[in-house]
Amino acid sequence: MKAPTFLAVGESAEYTRTIEAEDIAAFARISGDVDPVHTDPDFAARTAFGRCIAHGAHVMGLLSTTASMMSRRSVARGATGTPVSAGYDRIRFTRPVFAGETLTARYVIEEVDDSRARTRARLEVVNQDGQTCLVGTHILAWVPPA
């Protein structure tokens, strides 16, 4: 039997960050995704969005922090395995994110499977007005010690 996760259904973590235009530009440089909807204000002004939007992967990246918060919590409670992401599923971008918006990433454990050393969490990212920008699920797995 694998080590337990030391997490329970209903536990949650949140991370809040304001997305600035400089963040969007930096993400474009880091990722190589320089599509003009993200990087060219003149082009973006002519789109349905009316201005540059943040990359979906950038918005999703905020959830990495919440997953890490859960990982650290698990280890602090005594988990002996190494928590790692086993994947993000059913990710949906439900509204665009613009520079200046403050986003809150939420991670809520929905299922704990200690026999497989895994958890499944519900994910969402909402903006400062409570509008949902992203939803999905995440699988966290604990790799046993060598």
Short mmCIF file of N, CA and C in Angstrom, two decimals:
data_model
loop_
_atom_site.label_atom_id
_atom_site.label_comp_id
_atom_site.label_asym_id
_atom_site.label_seq_id
_atom_site.Cartn_x
_atom_site.Cartn_y
_atom_site.Cartn_z
N MET A 1 0.85 -1.19 0.00
CA MET A 1 0.00 0.00 0.00
C MET A 1 0.89 1.24 0.00
N LYS A 2 0.48 2.23 -0.77
CA LYS A 2 1.24 3.46 -0.86
C LYS A 2 0.95 4.35 0.34
N ALA A 3 1.84 5.30 0.56
CA ALA A 3 1.67 6.24 1.67
C ALA A 3 0.42 7.09 1.47
N PRO A 4 -0.29 7.42 2.55
CA PRO A 4 -1.48 8.26 2.41
C PRO A 4 -1.09 9.70 2.06
N THR A 5 -2.06 10.41 1.57
CA THR A 5 -1.86 11.79 1.12
C THR A 5 -1.92 12.81 2.25
N PHE A 6 -2.55 12.44 3.37
CA PHE A 6 -2.74 13.35 4.49
C PHE A 6 -3.58 14.56 4.12
N LEU A 7 -4.45 14.41 3.14
CA LEU A 7 -5.39 15.45 2.75
C LEU A 7 -6.80 14.88 2.82
N ALA A 8 -7.79 15.77 2.95
CA ALA A 8 -9.18 15.34 3.09
C ALA A 8 -10.07 16.06 2.08
N VAL A 9 -11.16 15.39 1.72
CA VAL A 9 -12.16 16.00 0.85
C VAL A 9 -12.62 17.30 1.48
N GLY A 10 -12.70 18.34 0.65
CA GLY A 10 -13.16 19.65 1.11
C GLY A 10 -12.04 20.62 1.44
N GLU A 11 -10.82 20.12 1.64
CA GLU A 11 -9.71 21.04 1.89
C GLU A 11 -9.47 21.89 0.66
N SER A 12 -9.01 23.11 0.90
CA SER A 12 -8.84 24.02 -0.24
C SER A 12 -7.62 24.92 -0.06
N ALA A 13 -7.24 25.53 -1.17
CA ALA A 13 -6.16 26.51 -1.19
C ALA A 13 -6.54 27.59 -2.20
N GLU A 14 -6.11 28.81 -1.94
CA GLU A 14 -6.36 29.92 -2.84
C GLU A 14 -5.08 30.74 -3.04
N TYR A 15 -4.97 31.32 -4.22
CA TYR A 15 -3.86 32.21 -4.55
C TYR A 15 -4.43 33.35 -5.37
N THR A 16 -4.10 34.59 -4.99
CA THR A 16 -4.62 35.77 -5.69
C THR A 16 -3.46 36.57 -6.26
N ARG A 17 -3.65 37.02 -7.49
CA ARG A 17 -2.62 37.82 -8.17
C ARG A 17 -3.29 38.72 -9.20
N THR A 18 -2.79 39.94 -9.30
CA THR A 18 -3.23 40.85 -10.35
C THR A 18 -2.35 40.63 -11.58
N ILE A 19 -3.00 40.46 -12.73
CA ILE A 19 -2.30 40.24 -13.99
C ILE A 19 -2.06 41.61 -14.64
N GLU A 20 -0.80 41.97 -14.80
CA GLU A 20 -0.43 43.25 -15.41
C GLU A 20 -0.03 43.03 -16.86
N ALA A 21 -0.05 44.10 -17.65
CA ALA A 21 0.36 44.02 -19.04
C ALA A 21 1.79 43.49 -19.15
N GLU A 22 2.64 43.86 -18.21
CA GLU A 22 4.02 43.38 -18.22
C GLU A 22 4.08 41.86 -18.01
N ASP A 23 3.16 41.32 -17.22
CA ASP A 23 3.10 39.88 -17.00
C ASP A 23 2.73 39.16 -18.29
N ILE A 24 1.76 39.72 -19.02
CA ILE A 24 1.34 39.11 -20.28
C ILE A 24 2.49 39.13 -21.28
N ALA A 25 3.21 40.24 -21.35
CA ALA A 25 4.35 40.34 -22.25
C ALA A 25 5.45 39.35 -21.86
N ALA A 26 5.71 39.23 -20.55
CA ALA A 26 6.73 38.30 -20.08
C ALA A 26 6.33 36.86 -20.41
N PHE A 27 5.06 36.53 -20.23
CA PHE A 27 4.61 35.18 -20.54
C PHE A 27 4.76 34.89 -22.03
N ALA A 28 4.48 35.89 -22.86
CA ALA A 28 4.65 35.71 -24.31
C ALA A 28 6.11 35.40 -24.63
N ARG A 29 7.03 36.12 -24.01
CA ARG A 29 8.46 35.88 -24.25
C ARG A 29 8.87 34.50 -23.75
N ILE A 30 8.43 34.13 -22.54
CA ILE A 30 8.82 32.85 -21.95
C ILE A 30 8.25 31.68 -22.74
N SER A 31 6.99 31.78 -23.10
CA SER A 31 6.31 30.66 -23.77
C SER A 31 6.59 30.62 -25.28
N GLY A 32 6.94 31.75 -25.85
CA GLY A 32 7.10 31.83 -27.30
C GLY A 32 5.79 32.08 -28.03
N ASP A 33 4.69 32.18 -27.29
CA ASP A 33 3.38 32.45 -27.89
C ASP A 33 3.22 33.96 -28.00
N VAL A 34 3.60 34.49 -29.14
CA VAL A 34 3.52 35.93 -29.37
C VAL A 34 2.36 36.28 -30.30
N ASP A 35 1.31 35.46 -30.25
CA ASP A 35 0.13 35.75 -31.06
C ASP A 35 -0.29 37.20 -30.78
N PRO A 36 -0.66 37.94 -31.83
CA PRO A 36 -0.99 39.36 -31.64
C PRO A 36 -2.19 39.63 -30.73
N VAL A 37 -3.06 38.65 -30.51
CA VAL A 37 -4.17 38.89 -29.58
C VAL A 37 -3.65 39.08 -28.15
N HIS A 38 -2.42 38.62 -27.91
CA HIS A 38 -1.78 38.79 -26.61
C HIS A 38 -0.79 39.95 -26.58
N THR A 39 -0.22 40.27 -27.74
CA THR A 39 0.96 41.15 -27.76
C THR A 39 0.82 42.44 -28.55
N ASP A 40 -0.20 42.58 -29.37
CA ASP A 40 -0.33 43.75 -30.24
C ASP A 40 -1.63 44.49 -29.95
N PRO A 41 -1.56 45.58 -29.19
CA PRO A 41 -2.79 46.31 -28.83
C PRO A 41 -3.63 46.76 -30.02
N ASP A 42 -2.97 47.17 -31.12
CA ASP A 42 -3.73 47.60 -32.31
C ASP A 42 -4.50 46.44 -32.91
N PHE A 43 -3.84 45.29 -33.04
CA PHE A 43 -4.51 44.10 -33.56
C PHE A 43 -5.64 43.68 -32.62
N ALA A 44 -5.33 43.58 -31.32
CA ALA A 44 -6.32 43.11 -30.34
C ALA A 44 -7.54 44.02 -30.28
N ALA A 45 -7.35 45.32 -30.55
CA ALA A 45 -8.47 46.26 -30.53
C ALA A 45 -9.50 45.93 -31.60
N ARG A 46 -9.06 45.25 -32.65
CA ARG A 46 -9.97 44.90 -33.76
C ARG A 46 -10.60 43.51 -33.58
N THR A 47 -10.32 42.86 -32.47
CA THR A 47 -10.90 41.53 -32.22
C THR A 47 -12.17 41.66 -31.38
N ALA A 48 -12.82 40.54 -31.16
CA ALA A 48 -14.02 40.51 -30.32
C ALA A 48 -13.72 40.94 -28.89
N PHE A 49 -12.45 40.83 -28.48
CA PHE A 49 -12.07 41.17 -27.10
C PHE A 49 -11.83 42.66 -26.92
N GLY A 50 -11.46 43.36 -27.99
CA GLY A 50 -11.26 44.80 -27.92
C GLY A 50 -9.93 45.25 -27.35
N ARG A 51 -9.18 44.32 -26.81
CA ARG A 51 -7.86 44.61 -26.23
C ARG A 51 -7.12 43.31 -26.02
N CYS A 52 -5.84 43.42 -25.66
CA CYS A 52 -5.03 42.22 -25.46
C CYS A 52 -5.59 41.38 -24.31
N ILE A 53 -5.47 40.06 -24.47
CA ILE A 53 -5.91 39.13 -23.44
C ILE A 53 -4.71 38.32 -22.94
N ALA A 54 -4.81 37.87 -21.71
CA ALA A 54 -3.79 36.98 -21.14
C ALA A 54 -3.89 35.62 -21.80
N HIS A 55 -2.78 34.93 -21.86
CA HIS A 55 -2.74 33.57 -22.38
C HIS A 55 -3.51 32.64 -21.44
N GLY A 56 -4.22 31.68 -22.00
CA GLY A 56 -4.92 30.70 -21.16
C GLY A 56 -3.96 29.95 -20.26
N ALA A 57 -2.80 29.57 -20.80
CA ALA A 57 -1.82 28.84 -20.00
C ALA A 57 -1.28 29.69 -18.86
N HIS A 58 -1.23 31.00 -19.05
CA HIS A 58 -0.80 31.91 -17.99
C HIS A 58 -1.82 31.89 -16.85
N VAL A 59 -3.08 31.99 -17.21
CA VAL A 59 -4.15 31.95 -16.20
C VAL A 59 -4.13 30.61 -15.47
N MET A 60 -3.99 29.54 -16.25
CA MET A 60 -3.94 28.20 -15.66
C MET A 60 -2.73 28.04 -14.74
N GLY A 61 -1.64 28.71 -15.08
CA GLY A 61 -0.42 28.61 -14.28
C GLY A 61 -0.60 29.03 -12.85
N LEU A 62 -1.56 29.90 -12.57
CA LEU A 62 -1.81 30.31 -11.19
C LEU A 62 -2.23 29.11 -10.33
N LEU A 63 -2.82 28.12 -10.97
CA LEU A 63 -3.26 26.93 -10.23
C LEU A 63 -2.09 26.07 -9.79
N SER A 64 -0.94 26.21 -10.43
CA SER A 64 0.24 25.49 -9.99
C SER A 64 0.60 25.87 -8.56
N THR A 65 0.41 27.15 -8.24
CA THR A 65 0.68 27.60 -6.87
C THR A 65 -0.24 26.92 -5.88
N THR A 66 -1.53 26.81 -6.22
CA THR A 66 -2.46 26.18 -5.28
C THR A 66 -2.17 24.69 -5.13
N ALA A 67 -1.77 24.03 -6.21
CA ALA A 67 -1.40 22.61 -6.12
C ALA A 67 -0.17 22.45 -5.23
N SER A 68 0.79 23.36 -5.37
CA SER A 68 1.99 23.31 -4.52
C SER A 68 1.65 23.57 -3.06
N MET A 69 0.69 24.43 -2.82
CA MET A 69 0.25 24.67 -1.43
C MET A 69 -0.28 23.37 -0.81
N MET A 70 -1.07 22.63 -1.59
CA MET A 70 -1.59 21.35 -1.10
C MET A 70 -0.46 20.35 -0.91
N SER A 71 0.49 20.31 -1.83
CA SER A 71 1.64 19.41 -1.72
C SER A 71 2.41 19.66 -0.43
N ARG A 72 2.71 20.93 -0.18
CA ARG A 72 3.48 21.27 1.03
C ARG A 72 2.69 20.92 2.29
N ARG A 73 1.38 21.14 2.25
CA ARG A 73 0.53 20.80 3.40
C ARG A 73 0.61 19.30 3.67
N SER A 74 0.52 18.51 2.61
CA SER A 74 0.58 17.06 2.72
C SER A 74 1.90 16.60 3.35
N VAL A 75 3.00 17.11 2.84
CA VAL A 75 4.32 16.73 3.35
C VAL A 75 4.49 17.18 4.80
N ALA A 76 4.02 18.38 5.12
CA ALA A 76 4.12 18.88 6.50
C ALA A 76 3.35 17.99 7.48
N ARG A 77 2.32 17.33 6.99
CA ARG A 77 1.51 16.45 7.84
C ARG A 77 2.08 15.04 7.93
N GLY A 78 3.11 14.74 7.13
CA GLY A 78 3.73 13.44 7.26
C GLY A 78 3.76 12.57 6.03
N ALA A 79 3.25 13.04 4.90
CA ALA A 79 3.32 12.23 3.68
C ALA A 79 4.78 11.95 3.35
N THR A 80 5.07 10.71 3.02
CA THR A 80 6.46 10.34 2.73
C THR A 80 6.75 10.30 1.24
N GLY A 81 5.73 10.29 0.41
CA GLY A 81 5.94 10.32 -1.03
C GLY A 81 6.19 11.74 -1.50
N THR A 82 6.60 11.87 -2.75
CA THR A 82 6.81 13.18 -3.36
C THR A 82 5.59 13.54 -4.18
N PRO A 83 4.84 14.59 -3.79
CA PRO A 83 3.66 14.97 -4.56
C PRO A 83 4.06 15.60 -5.90
N VAL A 84 3.42 15.12 -6.97
CA VAL A 84 3.66 15.65 -8.31
C VAL A 84 2.33 15.74 -9.06
N SER A 85 2.27 16.65 -10.00
CA SER A 85 1.07 16.77 -10.83
C SER A 85 1.00 15.59 -11.78
N ALA A 86 -0.15 14.91 -11.78
CA ALA A 86 -0.38 13.82 -12.73
C ALA A 86 -1.22 14.30 -13.91
N GLY A 87 -1.66 15.57 -13.85
CA GLY A 87 -2.35 16.12 -15.00
C GLY A 87 -3.54 16.99 -14.66
N TYR A 88 -3.81 17.89 -15.58
CA TYR A 88 -4.98 18.77 -15.51
C TYR A 88 -5.97 18.25 -16.53
N ASP A 89 -7.24 18.14 -16.13
CA ASP A 89 -8.27 17.59 -17.00
C ASP A 89 -9.43 18.57 -17.15
N ARG A 90 -10.10 18.46 -18.29
CA ARG A 90 -11.33 19.21 -18.55
C ARG A 90 -11.18 20.71 -18.28
N ILE A 91 -10.05 21.26 -18.66
CA ILE A 91 -9.81 22.70 -18.50
C ILE A 91 -10.66 23.45 -19.51
N ARG A 92 -11.39 24.43 -19.03
CA ARG A 92 -12.21 25.27 -19.89
C ARG A 92 -11.94 26.73 -19.53
N PHE A 93 -11.70 27.54 -20.56
CA PHE A 93 -11.53 28.97 -20.38
C PHE A 93 -12.87 29.61 -20.66
N THR A 94 -13.50 30.15 -19.64
CA THR A 94 -14.89 30.59 -19.75
C THR A 94 -15.06 32.08 -20.01
N ARG A 95 -14.00 32.85 -19.84
CA ARG A 95 -14.03 34.27 -20.20
C ARG A 95 -12.59 34.75 -20.32
N PRO A 96 -12.36 35.78 -21.13
CA PRO A 96 -10.99 36.29 -21.28
C PRO A 96 -10.54 37.02 -20.02
N VAL A 97 -9.22 37.09 -19.88
CA VAL A 97 -8.60 37.83 -18.78
C VAL A 97 -7.81 38.97 -19.39
N PHE A 98 -8.00 40.17 -18.83
CA PHE A 98 -7.35 41.38 -19.32
C PHE A 98 -6.35 41.90 -18.29
N ALA A 99 -5.38 42.66 -18.78
CA ALA A 99 -4.42 43.31 -17.88
C ALA A 99 -5.18 44.15 -16.86
N GLY A 100 -4.71 44.11 -15.63
CA GLY A 100 -5.33 44.87 -14.54
C GLY A 100 -6.34 44.07 -13.74
N GLU A 101 -6.72 42.89 -14.21
CA GLU A 101 -7.67 42.08 -13.46
C GLU A 101 -6.96 41.33 -12.34
N THR A 102 -7.64 41.23 -11.23
CA THR A 102 -7.13 40.46 -10.09
C THR A 102 -7.83 39.11 -10.09
N LEU A 103 -7.01 38.06 -10.19
CA LEU A 103 -7.55 36.71 -10.27
C LEU A 103 -7.30 35.95 -8.98
N THR A 104 -8.26 35.11 -8.63
CA THR A 104 -8.10 34.19 -7.50
C THR A 104 -8.25 32.78 -8.02
N ALA A 105 -7.18 32.00 -7.84
CA ALA A 105 -7.18 30.58 -8.21
C ALA A 105 -7.62 29.79 -6.99
N ARG A 106 -8.59 28.90 -7.18
CA ARG A 106 -9.12 28.07 -6.08
C ARG A 106 -8.94 26.60 -6.42
N TYR A 107 -8.52 25.85 -5.41
CA TYR A 107 -8.22 24.43 -5.55
C TYR A 107 -8.95 23.73 -4.40
N VAL A 108 -9.89 22.84 -4.71
CA VAL A 108 -10.68 22.17 -3.67
C VAL A 108 -10.59 20.65 -3.89
N ILE A 109 -10.13 19.93 -2.88
CA ILE A 109 -10.04 18.47 -2.96
C ILE A 109 -11.45 17.88 -3.02
N GLU A 110 -11.72 17.10 -4.06
CA GLU A 110 -13.01 16.44 -4.22
C GLU A 110 -12.96 14.94 -3.96
N GLU A 111 -11.78 14.36 -4.13
CA GLU A 111 -11.65 12.91 -3.94
C GLU A 111 -10.25 12.61 -3.43
N VAL A 112 -10.17 11.70 -2.46
CA VAL A 112 -8.90 11.22 -1.93
C VAL A 112 -8.87 9.71 -2.13
N ASP A 113 -7.83 9.22 -2.77
CA ASP A 113 -7.65 7.78 -2.98
C ASP A 113 -6.29 7.40 -2.40
N ASP A 114 -6.26 7.14 -1.10
CA ASP A 114 -5.00 6.81 -0.44
C ASP A 114 -4.42 5.49 -0.94
N SER A 115 -5.27 4.57 -1.41
CA SER A 115 -4.75 3.29 -1.91
C SER A 115 -3.91 3.49 -3.18
N ARG A 116 -4.22 4.53 -3.95
CA ARG A 116 -3.44 4.86 -5.15
C ARG A 116 -2.54 6.07 -4.94
N ALA A 117 -2.59 6.65 -3.73
CA ALA A 117 -1.82 7.86 -3.40
C ALA A 117 -2.09 8.98 -4.40
N ARG A 118 -3.40 9.30 -4.54
CA ARG A 118 -3.83 10.35 -5.47
C ARG A 118 -4.98 11.14 -4.88
N THR A 119 -5.07 12.40 -5.32
CA THR A 119 -6.25 13.21 -5.04
C THR A 119 -6.73 13.82 -6.35
N ARG A 120 -8.01 14.13 -6.39
CA ARG A 120 -8.60 14.86 -7.51
C ARG A 120 -9.20 16.13 -6.94
N ALA A 121 -8.91 17.25 -7.59
CA ALA A 121 -9.39 18.54 -7.10
C ALA A 121 -10.18 19.27 -8.16
N ARG A 122 -11.16 20.04 -7.72
CA ARG A 122 -11.90 20.97 -8.58
C ARG A 122 -11.12 22.27 -8.62
N LEU A 123 -10.96 22.82 -9.81
CA LEU A 123 -10.21 24.05 -10.00
C LEU A 123 -11.12 25.14 -10.53
N GLU A 124 -10.84 26.37 -10.13
CA GLU A 124 -11.48 27.51 -10.78
C GLU A 124 -10.61 28.74 -10.57
N VAL A 125 -10.70 29.62 -11.53
CA VAL A 125 -10.08 30.93 -11.42
C VAL A 125 -11.18 31.94 -11.66
N VAL A 126 -11.32 32.88 -10.72
CA VAL A 126 -12.33 33.93 -10.85
C VAL A 126 -11.64 35.29 -10.81
N ASN A 127 -12.28 36.28 -11.42
CA ASN A 127 -11.72 37.63 -11.39
C ASN A 127 -12.27 38.41 -10.20
N GLN A 128 -11.87 39.66 -10.09
CA GLN A 128 -12.24 40.51 -8.96
C GLN A 128 -13.74 40.73 -8.85
N ASP A 129 -14.47 40.48 -9.92
CA ASP A 129 -15.93 40.64 -9.91
C ASP A 129 -16.65 39.32 -9.67
N GLY A 130 -15.88 38.28 -9.37
CA GLY A 130 -16.47 36.97 -9.12
C GLY A 130 -16.83 36.21 -10.39
N GLN A 131 -16.41 36.71 -11.55
CA GLN A 131 -16.70 36.04 -12.82
C GLN A 131 -15.69 34.91 -13.03
N THR A 132 -16.21 33.75 -13.38
CA THR A 132 -15.35 32.59 -13.59
C THR A 132 -14.63 32.71 -14.92
N CYS A 133 -13.31 32.53 -14.87
CA CYS A 133 -12.46 32.62 -16.07
C CYS A 133 -11.97 31.25 -16.52
N LEU A 134 -11.89 30.30 -15.59
CA LEU A 134 -11.36 28.97 -15.90
C LEU A 134 -11.97 27.98 -14.92
N VAL A 135 -12.25 26.78 -15.41
CA VAL A 135 -12.67 25.66 -14.57
C VAL A 135 -11.94 24.41 -15.04
N GLY A 136 -11.84 23.43 -14.17
CA GLY A 136 -11.21 22.17 -14.54
C GLY A 136 -10.99 21.29 -13.34
N THR A 137 -10.19 20.24 -13.53
CA THR A 137 -9.83 19.33 -12.45
C THR A 137 -8.33 19.08 -12.50
N HIS A 138 -7.79 18.61 -11.39
CA HIS A 138 -6.37 18.33 -11.29
C HIS A 138 -6.20 17.03 -10.51
N ILE A 139 -5.24 16.21 -10.97
CA ILE A 139 -4.86 15.00 -10.27
C ILE A 139 -3.47 15.22 -9.66
N LEU A 140 -3.37 15.02 -8.37
CA LEU A 140 -2.10 15.09 -7.66
C LEU A 140 -1.74 13.69 -7.22
N ALA A 141 -0.53 13.27 -7.53
CA ALA A 141 -0.08 11.90 -7.20
C ALA A 141 1.16 11.96 -6.31
N TRP A 142 1.31 10.97 -5.43
CA TRP A 142 2.46 10.89 -4.54
C TRP A 142 3.34 9.73 -5.00
N VAL A 143 4.56 10.08 -5.42
CA VAL A 143 5.51 9.08 -5.87
C VAL A 143 6.22 8.55 -4.63
N PRO A 144 6.22 7.21 -4.43
CA PRO A 144 6.84 6.67 -3.22
C PRO A 144 8.34 6.92 -3.18
N PRO A 145 8.88 6.99 -1.97
CA PRO A 145 10.33 7.18 -1.85
C PRO A 145 11.09 6.04 -2.54
N ALA A 146 12.28 6.36 -3.01
CA ALA A 146 13.11 5.35 -3.71
C ALA A 146 13.59 4.29 -2.74
#
